[in-house]
PDB file of C-alpha atoms in Angstrom:
ATOM      1  CA  MET T 152      96.303  69.942 106.932  1.00 61.00           C
ATOM      2  CA  LEU T 153      98.452  72.276 108.411  1.00 63.00           C
ATOM      3  CA  THR T 154      97.917  76.316 107.877  1.00 61.00           C
ATOM      4  CA  MET T 155     100.278  79.222 108.665  1.00 61.00           C
ATOM      5  CA  ALA T 156      97.596  81.899 108.945  1.00 55.00           C
ATOM      6  CA  SER T 157      98.962  83.165 112.507  1.00 57.00           C
ATOM      7  CA  GLU T 158     102.074  83.255 114.517  1.00 75.00           C
ATOM      8  CA  LYS T 159     101.037  79.522 115.555  1.00 82.00           C
ATOM      9  CA  PRO T 160     100.629  76.369 112.531  1.00 84.00           C
ATOM     10  CA  ILE T 161      97.180  75.087 112.932  1.00 85.00           C
ATOM     11  CA  LEU T 162      97.015  71.287 112.172  1.00 86.00           C
ATOM     12  CA  TYR T 163      93.481  69.755 111.531  1.00 83.00           C
ATOM     13  CA  SER T 164      94.240  66.654 112.745  1.00 83.00           C
ATOM     14  CA  TYR T 165      92.458  63.040 114.088  1.00 83.00           C
ATOM     15  CA  PHE T 166      93.375  61.464 116.793  1.00 83.00           C
ATOM     16  CA  ARG T 167      94.594  58.259 115.063  1.00 79.00           C
ATOM     17  CA  SER T 168      95.084  59.250 112.037  1.00 83.00           C
ATOM     18  CA  SER T 169      98.017  57.691 110.574  1.00 83.00           C
ATOM     19  CA  CYS T 170      98.825  61.155 108.380  1.00 82.00           C
ATOM     20  CA  SER T 171      98.207  63.534 111.332  1.00 86.00           C
ATOM     21  CA  TRP T 172     100.196  61.591 113.727  1.00 87.00           C
ATOM     22  CA  ARG T 173     102.881  61.341 110.980  1.00 88.00           C
ATOM     23  CA  VAL T 174     102.990  65.456 110.796  1.00 89.00           C
ATOM     24  CA  ARG T 175     102.659  65.799 114.927  1.00 89.00           C
ATOM     25  CA  ILE T 176     105.893  63.928 115.230  1.00 91.00           C
ATOM     26  CA  ALA T 177     107.123  65.889 112.417  1.00 91.00           C
ATOM     27  CA  LEU T 178     106.166  69.015 114.772  1.00 92.00           C
ATOM     28  CA  ALA T 179     107.735  67.774 117.809  1.00 93.00           C
ATOM     29  CA  LEU T 180     110.693  66.537 116.325  1.00 93.00           C
ATOM     30  CA  LYS T 181     110.969  69.715 114.851  1.00 93.00           C
ATOM     31  CA  GLY T 182     110.229  71.889 117.921  1.00 92.00           C
ATOM     32  CA  ILE T 183     107.163  73.708 116.091  1.00 91.00           C
ATOM     33  CA  ALA T 184     104.139  74.664 118.911  1.00 92.00           C
ATOM     34  CA  TYR T 185     101.242  74.588 117.150  1.00 89.00           C
ATOM     35  CA  ASP T 186      97.322  74.300 117.680  1.00 88.00           C
ATOM     36  CA  VAL T 187      95.250  71.913 116.578  1.00 87.00           C
ATOM     37  CA  VAL T 188      91.609  72.283 115.213  1.00 84.00           C
ATOM     38  CA  PRO T 189      90.337  68.580 115.885  1.00 84.00           C
ATOM     39  CA  VAL T 190      88.432  66.928 112.272  1.00 80.00           C
ATOM     40  CA  ASN T 191      86.322  63.483 112.521  1.00 72.00           C
ATOM     41  CA  LEU T 192      87.459  61.841 109.783  1.00 64.00           C
ATOM     42  CA  LEU T 193      84.427  59.878 109.658  1.00 57.00           C
ATOM     43  CA  LYS T 194      83.284  63.021 107.806  1.00 52.00           C
ATOM     44  CA  ASP T 195      85.942  65.493 106.477  1.00 45.00           C
ATOM     45  CA  GLY T 196      89.193  64.666 104.936  1.00 55.00           C
ATOM     46  CA  GLY T 197      92.669  63.718 105.688  1.00 46.00           C
ATOM     47  CA  GLN T 198      96.524  65.085 105.861  1.00 55.00           C
ATOM     48  CA  GLN T 199      99.402  64.805 103.061  1.00 68.00           C
ATOM     49  CA  LEU T 200     103.113  63.236 103.820  1.00 75.00           C
ATOM     50  CA  ALA T 201     103.735  66.699 101.429  1.00 80.00           C
ATOM     51  CA  ILE T 202     103.537  68.728 104.761  1.00 83.00           C
ATOM     52  CA  ILE T 203     105.976  66.829 106.094  1.00 88.00           C
ATOM     53  CA  HIS T 204     108.220  67.986 103.345  1.00 86.00           C
ATOM     54  CA  TYR T 205     107.136  71.464 103.286  1.00 84.00           C
ATOM     55  CA  LEU T 206     108.373  71.195 107.026  1.00 88.00           C
ATOM     56  CA  GLU T 207     111.403  69.904 106.273  1.00 91.00           C
ATOM     57  CA  ASP T 208     112.118  71.820 103.129  1.00 91.00           C
ATOM     58  CA  THR T 209     110.844  75.186 105.723  1.00 89.00           C
ATOM     59  CA  CYS T 210     112.816  73.623 109.181  1.00 90.00           C
ATOM     60  CA  PRO T 211     115.348  71.647 107.807  1.00 89.00           C
ATOM     61  CA  ASN T 212     116.403  71.066 111.999  1.00 92.00           C
ATOM     62  CA  PRO T 213     116.697  68.402 113.068  1.00 94.00           C
ATOM     63  CA  ARG T 214     116.778  66.700 109.092  1.00 94.00           C
ATOM     64  CA  LEU T 215     113.938  64.112 108.790  1.00 95.00           C
ATOM     65  CA  LEU T 216     115.564  62.948 105.551  1.00 95.00           C
ATOM     66  CA  PRO T 217     119.961  62.217 105.505  1.00 96.00           C
ATOM     67  CA  GLN T 218     122.437  64.122 103.713  1.00 95.00           C
ATOM     68  CA  ASP T 219     123.745  60.886 102.073  1.00 96.00           C
ATOM     69  CA  LEU T 220     121.698  60.453  99.094  1.00 96.00           C
ATOM     70  CA  LYS T 221     121.476  56.692  99.006  1.00 97.00           C
ATOM     71  CA  LYS T 222     119.999  57.115 102.539  1.00 97.00           C
ATOM     72  CA  ARG T 223     117.835  59.781 101.904  1.00 96.00           C
ATOM     73  CA  ALA T 224     116.533  57.482  99.107  1.00 96.00           C
ATOM     74  CA  GLN T 225     116.019  54.497 100.803  1.00 97.00           C
ATOM     75  CA  VAL T 226     114.513  56.802 103.065  1.00 97.00           C
ATOM     76  CA  ARG T 227     111.836  57.755 100.668  1.00 95.00           C
ATOM     77  CA  MET T 228     111.110  54.496  99.272  1.00 96.00           C
ATOM     78  CA  ILE T 229     110.717  53.385 103.158  1.00 97.00           C
ATOM     79  CA  ALA T 230     108.024  55.857 103.493  1.00 94.00           C
ATOM     80  CA  ASP T 231     105.985  55.497  99.991  1.00 93.00           C
ATOM     81  CA  HIS T 232     106.567  52.268 100.604  1.00 94.00           C
ATOM     82  CA  ILE T 233     103.947  52.390 104.131  1.00 94.00           C
ATOM     83  CA  VAL T 234     102.084  55.178 103.258  1.00 89.00           C
ATOM     84  CA  SER T 235     101.102  54.223  99.592  1.00 88.00           C
ATOM     85  CA  GLY T 236     101.453  50.231  99.642  1.00 88.00           C
ATOM     86  CA  ILE T 237      99.742  49.745 103.346  1.00 90.00           C
ATOM     87  CA  GLN T 238      97.713  52.441 104.551  1.00 85.00           C
ATOM     88  CA  PRO T 239      95.765  53.211 102.590  1.00 78.00           C
ATOM     89  CA  LEU T 240      94.195  49.907 102.075  1.00 79.00           C
ATOM     90  CA  GLN T 241      93.190  49.931 105.453  1.00 76.00           C
ATOM     91  CA  ASN T 242      91.676  54.129 105.614  1.00 77.00           C
ATOM     92  CA  LEU T 243      88.042  53.995 107.078  1.00 76.00           C
ATOM     93  CA  SER T 244      86.901  54.514 103.505  1.00 76.00           C
ATOM     94  CA  ILE T 245      88.036  50.904 101.835  1.00 82.00           C
ATOM     95  CA  LEU T 246      87.188  49.476 105.172  1.00 82.00           C
ATOM     96  CA  LYS T 247      83.441  50.282 104.820  1.00 84.00           C
ATOM     97  CA  GLN T 248      83.093  48.861 102.070  1.00 85.00           C
ATOM     98  CA  MET T 249      84.339  45.858 102.872  1.00 86.00           C
ATOM     99  CA  GLY T 250      81.884  45.088 105.534  1.00 87.00           C
ATOM    100  CA  GLU T 251      82.249  42.419 108.023  1.00 90.00           C
ATOM    101  CA  LYS T 252      85.483  41.252 106.435  1.00 91.00           C
ATOM    102  CA  LYS T 253      87.125  44.148 106.890  1.00 89.00           C
ATOM    103  CA  MET T 254      89.284  42.974 109.447  1.00 90.00           C
ATOM    104  CA  GLU T 255      90.397  40.266 107.809  1.00 92.00           C
ATOM    105  CA  TRP T 256      91.167  42.717 104.960  1.00 91.00           C
ATOM    106  CA  ALA T 257      92.977  45.221 107.190  1.00 90.00           C
ATOM    107  CA  ARG T 258      94.920  42.474 108.449  1.00 94.00           C
ATOM    108  CA  ASN T 259      95.909  40.511 105.048  1.00 93.00           C
ATOM    109  CA  CYS T 260      97.223  44.388 103.487  1.00 93.00           C
ATOM    110  CA  ILE T 261      99.130  45.027 106.637  1.00 95.00           C
ATOM    111  CA  ALA T 262     101.010  41.404 106.845  1.00 96.00           C
ATOM    112  CA  SER T 263     101.564  41.578 103.236  1.00 96.00           C
ATOM    113  CA  GLY T 264     103.150  45.244 103.479  1.00 96.00           C
ATOM    114  CA  PHE T 265     105.206  44.519 106.491  1.00 98.00           C
ATOM    115  CA  GLN T 266     106.869  41.014 104.622  1.00 98.00           C
ATOM    116  CA  ALA T 267     108.333  43.630 102.120  1.00 97.00           C
ATOM    117  CA  LEU T 268     109.102  46.324 104.844  1.00 98.00           C
ATOM    118  CA  GLU T 269     110.656  43.397 107.192  1.00 98.00           C
ATOM    119  CA  GLN T 270     112.888  42.568 104.098  1.00 98.00           C
ATOM    120  CA  THR T 271     113.845  46.031 103.302  1.00 98.00           C
ATOM    121  CA  LEU T 272     114.408  46.634 106.750  1.00 98.00           C
ATOM    122  CA  GLN T 273     116.960  44.226 107.332  1.00 97.00           C
ATOM    123  CA  HIS T 274     119.348  45.731 104.965  1.00 97.00           C
ATOM    124  CA  THR T 275     118.776  49.278 105.708  1.00 98.00           C
ATOM    125  CA  ALA T 276     117.999  49.595 110.439  1.00 98.00           C
ATOM    126  CA  GLY T 277     120.441  50.549 112.414  1.00 98.00           C
ATOM    127  CA  CYS T 278     118.646  52.123 115.664  1.00 98.00           C
ATOM    128  CA  TYR T 279     116.059  53.421 113.216  1.00 98.00           C
ATOM    129  CA  CYS T 280     114.610  52.980 109.783  1.00 98.00           C
ATOM    130  CA  VAL T 281     117.657  54.027 108.303  1.00 98.00           C
ATOM    131  CA  GLY T 282     120.410  54.001 110.345  1.00 97.00           C
ATOM    132  CA  ASP T 283     120.753  56.068 113.519  1.00 97.00           C
ATOM    133  CA  GLU T 284     119.014  58.693 113.021  1.00 97.00           C
ATOM    134  CA  VAL T 285     115.094  59.438 112.778  1.00 97.00           C
ATOM    135  CA  SER T 286     113.986  59.786 109.629  1.00 97.00           C
ATOM    136  CA  MET T 287     110.840  60.585 107.697  1.00 95.00           C
ATOM    137  CA  ALA T 288     110.197  56.315 107.151  1.00 97.00           C
ATOM    138  CA  ASP T 289     110.283  56.357 110.938  1.00 98.00           C
ATOM    139  CA  LEU T 290     107.343  58.884 110.800  1.00 95.00           C
ATOM    140  CA  CYS T 291     105.395  56.775 108.446  1.00 95.00           C
ATOM    141  CA  LEU T 292     106.263  53.114 110.425  1.00 97.00           C
ATOM    142  CA  VAL T 293     104.792  54.093 113.970  1.00 96.00           C
ATOM    143  CA  PRO T 294     101.679  54.700 112.688  1.00 94.00           C
ATOM    144  CA  GLN T 295     101.364  52.276 110.829  1.00 96.00           C
ATOM    145  CA  VAL T 296     102.842  49.410 113.418  1.00 97.00           C
ATOM    146  CA  PHE T 297      99.546  51.299 116.120  1.00 95.00           C
ATOM    147  CA  ASN T 298      97.411  50.221 112.703  1.00 93.00           C
ATOM    148  CA  ALA T 299      98.985  47.004 112.985  1.00 96.00           C
ATOM    149  CA  GLU T 300      98.080  46.366 117.037  1.00 95.00           C
ATOM    150  CA  ARG T 301      94.380  47.653 116.465  1.00 91.00           C
ATOM    151  CA  PHE T 302      93.771  45.317 113.471  1.00 93.00           C
ATOM    152  CA  LYS T 303      95.403  42.526 115.661  1.00 95.00           C
ATOM    153  CA  VAL T 304      98.349  41.594 113.491  1.00 97.00           C
ATOM    154  CA  ASP T 305     100.439  39.083 114.307  1.00 97.00           C
ATOM    155  CA  MET T 306     104.003  41.222 114.790  1.00 98.00           C
ATOM    156  CA  GLY T 307     106.117  37.699 115.691  1.00 98.00           C
ATOM    157  CA  PRO T 308     106.950  37.556 111.598  1.00 98.00           C
ATOM    158  CA  TYR T 309     108.398  40.986 111.771  1.00 98.00           C
ATOM    159  CA  PRO T 310     111.474  41.177 114.396  1.00 98.00           C
ATOM    160  CA  THR T 311     112.793  44.196 112.880  1.00 98.00           C
ATOM    161  CA  ILE T 312     109.637  46.461 112.878  1.00 98.00           C
ATOM    162  CA  THR T 313     109.371  45.463 116.557  1.00 98.00           C
ATOM    163  CA  ARG T 314     113.049  46.398 117.452  1.00 98.00           C
ATOM    164  CA  ILE T 315     112.381  50.060 115.233  1.00 98.00           C
ATOM    165  CA  ASN T 316     108.959  50.509 116.543  1.00 98.00           C
ATOM    166  CA  LYS T 317     110.293  49.935 119.924  1.00 98.00           C
ATOM    167  CA  ALA T 318     113.523  52.325 120.396  1.00 98.00           C
ATOM    168  CA  LEU T 319     111.324  55.237 118.522  1.00 98.00           C
ATOM    169  CA  LEU T 320     108.062  55.008 120.975  1.00 97.00           C
ATOM    170  CA  GLU T 321     110.758  55.928 123.318  1.00 98.00           C
ATOM    171  CA  LEU T 322     111.696  59.485 121.688  1.00 97.00           C
ATOM    172  CA  GLU T 323     109.714  62.311 123.407  1.00 96.00           C
ATOM    173  CA  ALA T 324     108.259  63.442 119.907  1.00 95.00           C
ATOM    174  CA  PHE T 325     106.555  59.502 119.244  1.00 96.00           C
ATOM    175  CA  LYS T 326     105.298  59.720 122.636  1.00 95.00           C
ATOM    176  CA  VAL T 327     103.632  63.158 122.934  1.00 93.00           C
ATOM    177  CA  SER T 328     102.284  62.779 119.556  1.00 91.00           C
ATOM    178  CA  HIS T 329     100.741  59.349 120.346  1.00 92.00           C
ATOM    179  CA  PRO T 330      97.083  58.919 119.745  1.00 89.00           C
ATOM    180  CA  SER T 331      95.647  58.277 123.308  1.00 90.00           C
ATOM    181  CA  LEU T 332      97.123  62.199 124.132  1.00 86.00           C
ATOM    182  CA  GLN T 333      95.259  64.010 121.900  1.00 87.00           C
ATOM    183  CA  PRO T 334      92.501  66.473 122.515  1.00 85.00           C
ATOM    184  CA  ASP T 335      89.915  64.681 120.266  1.00 84.00           C
ATOM    185  CA  THR T 336      90.719  60.954 121.479  1.00 83.00           C
ATOM    186  CA  PRO T 337      87.475  59.979 123.199  1.00 86.00           C
ATOM    187  CA  ALA T 338      87.960  59.438 126.746  1.00 85.00           C
ATOM    188  CA  GLU T 339      88.041  55.362 126.798  1.00 84.00           C
ATOM    189  CA  LEU T 340      90.960  55.597 125.004  1.00 78.00           C
ATOM    190  CA  ARG T 341      93.382  58.362 126.681  1.00 79.00           C
ATOM    191  CA  ALA T 342      96.603  56.920 128.132  1.00 67.00           C
TER     192      ALA T 342
END
């Protein structure tokens, strides 16, 4: 959750949350300083893609949604596919229900989603998910690839996803927002 109660926004964040990471990237790209209040998602709630839409509406530079309407639709389609079709299937609450099969479940869900995503990106990608400008789709992609790696998904079948992810991780906003650099990251997971 992001609140605007003070001069600086406050981001209620969990170091490894895909949702929190997407917001951290957006804040870094837009140059917005913020305070972090760590939230343990094992006990509390998470973030919404709506925060990124809010940031886009209130701080439109740099743009996270292209002006070109076709590209804008492609960005939304890719972002929605990741945040609605892949990421929720490996949320903590779902994985708890899967018990001993949680790793296999997560790998299968991610691989299935990545198969469709790889095909889409082969038609939309330039340097990034849609063309050569960082977009909301890219903010969704990087945390999902991180989760894929965490769950030991074979990334070999997804060369476009891998190439885009590598390019994005070279950008400062993606580096500073990485889970290993967050204040609530356990010491053994810090970079």
